[in-house]
Amino acid sequence: QVHVVESGGGLVQAGESLDISCTLSESLDLYSVGWFRQAPGKQREGVSCISYSGERTSYQNSVKGRFTISRDNAKKTVYLQMNSLKPEDTAMYYCAADDGKSFFSLPLEEADFAYWGQGTQVTVSS
């Protein structure tokens, strides 16, 4: 069983930056990883995805140019760097992994990812 753990969430002001991380319990080499988020009262939505090779990335339109996804396989960790944060970015952020050596363009489908973390809260105040 693969365990996925998110970290790095917190409270920031609008315009500030925050980095969140996702660490797997085993080698990350063959996993594509996606970030999802769920705001109160809303459905969970895909934010970004990175292929197992790290060569391909995709982003939701609302975060393009502000968020950057990256990975460090040696640390078994995927990062989501979030800049110019807005109050509407406030949500629980979830990391999900798939070991099918696939790449997923946005919009992401939850069913494509077999392994999920518990989430990390990101709150952006205005």
XYZ file of C-alpha atoms in Angstrom:
126
model
C 0.000 0.000 0.000
C 1.422 3.350 -1.063
C 1.072 6.143 1.456
C 0.805 9.736 0.308
C 1.439 12.580 2.735
C 0.941 16.271 2.039
C 2.608 19.025 4.039
C 3.294 22.742 4.009
C -0.171 24.235 4.099
C -0.922 27.302 6.144
C -2.407 30.782 6.344
C -1.041 33.513 4.090
C -2.171 36.894 2.864
C -3.283 37.594 -0.672
C -0.316 38.112 -2.973
C 2.015 35.970 -0.915
C 3.555 32.621 -1.793
C 3.367 29.169 -0.287
C 4.936 25.843 -1.190
C 3.232 22.564 -0.441
C 4.745 19.104 -0.717
C 3.636 15.569 -1.366
C 5.788 12.644 -0.282
C 5.272 9.008 -1.197
C 6.198 6.057 0.973
C 7.981 4.337 -1.889
C 9.954 5.228 -4.988
C 8.329 8.011 -6.952
C 9.979 7.082 -10.254
C 6.994 5.456 -11.949
C 4.235 7.655 -10.542
C 2.413 10.508 -12.183
C 1.166 12.897 -9.524
C -1.704 15.317 -9.463
C -2.759 18.082 -7.103
C -6.448 18.605 -6.436
C -8.220 21.089 -4.203
C -11.604 21.373 -2.583
C -13.044 24.602 -1.273
C -15.912 24.585 1.254
C -19.185 23.805 -0.471
C -17.524 23.042 -3.788
C -16.517 19.934 -5.666
C -12.933 18.789 -5.682
C -11.100 20.003 -8.766
C -7.797 19.215 -10.397
C -5.143 21.899 -10.152
C -2.005 20.483 -11.717
C -0.339 17.269 -12.808
C 3.200 16.120 -13.512
C 4.162 13.035 -15.495
C 6.259 10.247 -14.018
C 9.234 11.475 -16.056
C 8.718 15.048 -14.968
C 8.846 16.144 -18.593
C 5.168 17.043 -18.880
C 3.055 19.252 -16.682
C -0.455 20.610 -16.884
C -2.332 23.322 -15.020
C -5.838 24.531 -14.451
C -6.353 27.828 -16.280
C -6.955 29.748 -13.062
C -3.485 28.900 -11.727
C -1.408 29.068 -14.899
C 1.487 31.455 -14.472
C 1.105 31.434 -10.673
C 1.584 27.779 -9.675
C 4.497 25.516 -10.568
C 4.581 21.762 -10.071
C 7.897 19.944 -9.797
C 9.316 16.713 -8.492
C 12.435 15.375 -6.797
C 12.449 11.613 -7.234
C 15.421 11.199 -4.909
C 13.313 12.679 -2.117
C 10.148 10.904 -3.323
C 8.482 14.309 -3.235
C 6.366 16.448 -5.542
C 6.078 20.165 -4.899
C 3.474 22.759 -5.737
C 4.878 26.260 -5.610
C 2.053 28.758 -5.348
C 2.715 32.441 -6.018
C 0.448 35.493 -6.075
C -2.109 33.639 -4.014
C -5.710 34.813 -4.066
C -8.519 34.288 -1.549
C -10.193 32.016 -4.098
C -7.212 29.655 -3.822
C -8.342 28.840 -0.292
C -9.040 25.106 -0.140
C -7.924 21.756 1.138
C -5.211 20.620 -1.239
C -4.885 16.920 -1.981
C -2.095 14.992 -3.639
C -2.873 11.911 -5.688
C -0.593 9.419 -7.417
C -0.953 6.973 -10.276
C 1.522 4.238 -11.087
C 0.416 3.671 -14.663
C 3.183 5.803 -16.208
C 0.426 7.991 -17.636
C 0.134 11.708 -18.114
C -3.115 13.478 -17.437
C -4.121 16.805 -18.892
C -6.517 19.076 -17.096
C -9.327 18.629 -16.215
C -8.136 15.765 -14.042
C -10.320 12.794 -13.227
C -10.184 11.555 -9.646
C -10.670 7.980 -10.850
C -7.333 8.103 -12.677
C -5.427 8.300 -9.398
C -5.285 5.278 -7.110
C -3.438 6.725 -4.131
C -4.503 9.781 -2.167
C -3.284 11.800 0.750
C -5.335 13.301 3.561
C -4.870 16.863 2.392
C -3.247 20.052 3.615
C -5.196 23.251 4.233
C -4.271 26.424 2.389
C -6.007 29.602 3.517
C -5.492 32.938 1.787
C -6.779 36.005 3.564
C -7.718 39.202 1.731
